[in-house]
């Protein structure tokens, strides 16, 4: 069965600094990969997803993630964070041909002024 | 396009009482999910419906949790009797075709506190 590991439960970073949120998955077959964001007291929203094709995917608010098959990783990055990026970020995986999504435990991003 | 609607947003009950949560998915979405999100953890799938049939309920504590989607549209999740460890956010989600990589859309969640 597939699984997702988010190595950091919390990441503090200064405003306008770069950030990387790490995500590793395990699966013996092809996968789809997702990053979801959860702002305080809200539901989850899709940030970006990798289905196929280019291994670098981008979101409309400046985040990007790169699928690395050899390292089974899908790390999320942003070159310059803003206070509004304060949220919890969840990495998720589903097997190609399956309709279940498995979530990691989440990484809480703290933006320091 | 209206999103996934859930109610109530917040509920506080005593242990051993019962509670029900309602979800109306995005129009036309055949697949509906209920997830449980305990504080500090990622969402855990409780049950998945395809139209009005159950696809996966392997992680649903069936001695106290039940869910139905009678007409293949909206759904109800019930807990009876509730335990302290059921305190969590219950997220409903829907999708049209996850097999082709379509997105799962989440509601804002129903926050349950059991005291």
XYZ file of C-alpha atoms in Angstrom:
228
model
C 0.000 0.000 0.000
C 1.107 3.538 -0.609
C 2.150 5.912 2.169
C 3.271 9.497 2.584
C 5.856 10.910 4.972
C 6.157 14.575 5.789
C 9.361 14.854 7.734
C 8.705 18.201 9.392
C 5.664 18.815 11.564
C 6.444 22.541 11.795
C 8.606 24.879 9.723
C 9.299 28.438 10.915
C 10.576 30.855 8.288
C 11.021 34.595 8.078
C 8.813 36.586 5.745
C 10.295 36.936 2.242
C 12.671 34.020 2.886
C 12.559 30.827 0.787
C 10.959 27.674 2.135
C 10.926 23.963 1.328
C 8.397 21.532 2.774
C 9.510 17.950 2.363
C 7.399 15.026 1.248
C 8.388 11.448 0.505
C 6.114 8.673 -0.623
C 6.323 4.930 -0.973
C 4.653 2.971 -3.731
C 5.586 0.147 -6.035
C 3.430 1.472 -8.873
C 2.823 4.783 -10.609
C 1.290 7.537 -8.526
C -0.415 10.877 -8.665
C 0.892 13.410 -6.139
C -0.832 16.377 -4.549
C -0.219 19.248 -2.171
C -3.211 20.579 -0.290
C -3.273 23.682 1.927
C -5.479 24.230 4.954
C -5.831 27.782 6.239
C -6.985 28.237 9.858
C -10.536 27.026 10.419
C -11.029 26.123 6.780
C -11.186 22.963 4.718
C -8.446 21.659 2.457
C -7.772 23.313 -0.881
C -5.732 21.848 -3.709
C -2.492 23.775 -4.158
C -0.960 21.780 -7.014
C -0.804 18.274 -8.416
C 1.431 16.040 -10.493
C -0.294 13.620 -12.838
C 2.201 13.093 -15.662
C 4.480 14.996 -18.003
C 6.716 17.760 -16.685
C 8.045 16.878 -13.264
C 7.892 20.519 -12.132
C 4.418 21.780 -11.325
C 3.443 25.257 -10.199
C 0.584 26.898 -8.374
C -0.914 30.307 -9.065
C 0.421 31.778 -5.803
C 4.105 31.081 -6.371
C 4.529 27.578 -4.952
C 6.133 24.824 -6.990
C 6.864 21.151 -6.454
C 9.078 18.732 -8.286
C 8.380 15.057 -8.725
C 11.566 13.041 -8.243
C 10.897 9.403 -9.015
C 14.342 8.133 -8.054
C 14.119 9.738 -4.625
C 10.364 9.162 -4.315
C 9.930 12.782 -3.294
C 7.580 15.650 -4.069
C 8.965 18.597 -2.101
C 7.106 21.900 -2.072
C 9.039 25.142 -2.475
C 8.450 28.866 -2.584
C 11.258 31.379 -3.193
C 9.753 34.112 -1.010
C 6.984 33.512 1.537
C 4.356 35.969 2.674
C 2.495 36.187 5.972
C -0.630 35.012 4.129
C 1.080 31.665 3.460
C 0.626 30.745 7.123
C -1.244 27.460 6.971
C -0.896 23.712 7.225
C 0.287 21.924 4.128
C -0.570 18.315 3.351
C 1.153 16.096 0.836
C -1.009 13.324 -0.606
C -0.680 10.389 -2.983
C -3.003 8.216 -4.976
C -2.172 5.239 -7.138
C -2.786 5.625 -10.858
C -5.980 3.685 -11.494
C -7.150 3.975 -7.886
C -9.523 6.568 -6.497
C -8.290 6.811 -2.929
C -6.035 9.599 -1.705
C -3.718 9.032 1.266
C -2.562 12.078 3.182
C 0.585 12.809 5.142
C 0.411 14.180 8.661
C 0.913 17.755 7.518
C 3.509 20.495 7.968
C 2.562 23.701 9.726
C 4.220 26.706 8.114
C 4.910 29.576 10.522
C 5.821 32.871 8.924
C 7.902 35.058 11.234
C 7.746 38.853 10.795
C -20.015 26.464 -9.109
C -21.084 25.805 -5.527
C -18.598 23.928 -3.375
C -19.050 21.025 -1.001
C -21.491 22.047 1.718
C -21.336 20.670 5.245
C -23.369 21.222 8.385
C -23.205 21.861 11.219
C -19.849 23.645 11.288
C -19.393 23.152 15.004
C -20.864 20.711 17.494
C -20.148 20.047 21.156
C -21.671 16.946 22.730
C -21.150 14.849 25.811
C -19.689 11.363 25.532
C -22.234 8.655 24.829
C -24.493 11.135 23.010
C -25.122 10.920 19.291
C -24.387 13.364 16.478
C -25.044 13.542 12.749
C -23.224 15.462 10.059
C -24.624 16.294 6.657
C -22.823 16.795 3.364
C -23.963 17.971 -0.049
C -21.271 17.375 -2.684
C -20.606 19.380 -5.805
C -23.344 18.796 -8.349
C -22.561 15.903 -10.643
C -19.786 14.424 -8.530
C -20.321 10.699 -8.268
C -17.695 10.010 -5.618
C -18.140 11.217 -2.051
C -15.678 10.781 0.795
C -15.817 11.273 4.559
C -12.484 11.922 6.236
C -11.665 12.268 9.931
C -8.956 14.771 10.828
C -7.719 14.631 14.402
C -5.789 17.660 15.621
C -2.164 17.454 14.483
C -2.776 14.672 11.987
C -3.610 14.342 8.350
C -7.088 13.402 7.167
C -7.950 9.722 7.437
C -10.484 8.197 5.059
C -13.515 6.809 6.879
C -15.770 5.881 3.987
C -16.011 6.354 0.235
C -19.183 6.228 -1.853
C -19.525 5.836 -5.596
C -23.025 7.138 -6.330
C -25.050 5.474 -3.566
C -22.808 2.420 -3.124
C -19.998 1.988 -0.602
C -16.581 1.516 -2.220
C -14.434 1.454 0.909
C -15.397 1.559 4.579
C -12.482 -0.432 5.919
C -11.468 2.282 8.407
C -14.944 3.152 9.617
C -15.512 2.080 13.265
C -18.744 0.340 12.444
C -19.715 -0.280 16.048
C -20.403 3.446 16.465
C -20.112 5.144 13.068
C -22.549 4.850 10.197
C -22.935 6.682 6.918
C -25.421 6.665 4.095
C -25.908 8.235 0.710
C -29.359 7.020 -0.161
C -30.069 8.886 -3.395
C -26.492 9.162 -4.573
C -26.316 12.865 -3.798
C -26.070 14.127 -0.235
C -24.761 12.046 2.628
C -25.051 11.749 6.392
C -22.399 10.557 8.827
C -23.608 9.505 12.272
C -21.751 8.727 15.471
C -23.586 6.877 18.235
C -22.478 6.726 20.994
C -19.658 9.256 20.814
C -16.365 8.794 22.632
C -13.837 11.410 23.708
C -11.432 10.242 21.004
C -13.999 11.094 18.315
C -13.193 14.780 18.803
C -11.994 15.799 15.355
C -12.896 17.626 12.194
C -15.064 15.583 9.853
C -14.352 16.510 6.271
C -16.599 15.687 3.384
C -15.137 15.689 -0.106
C -16.273 14.877 -3.613
C -14.751 14.239 -7.000
C -15.959 13.602 -10.506
C -13.270 11.276 -11.810
C -10.276 10.710 -9.595
C -9.044 7.911 -11.850
C -8.006 10.489 -14.414
C -6.394 12.585 -11.733
C -9.277 14.964 -11.154
C -9.210 16.921 -7.968
C -10.936 15.991 -4.752
C -12.820 19.031 -3.441
C -13.276 19.426 0.307
C -15.926 21.118 2.371
C -14.990 23.358 5.276
C -15.504 20.567 7.772
C -17.658 19.850 10.791
C -15.752 20.384 14.023
C -16.777 17.944 16.751
C -15.821 18.270 20.402
C -16.808 15.435 22.730
C -16.649 16.331 26.419
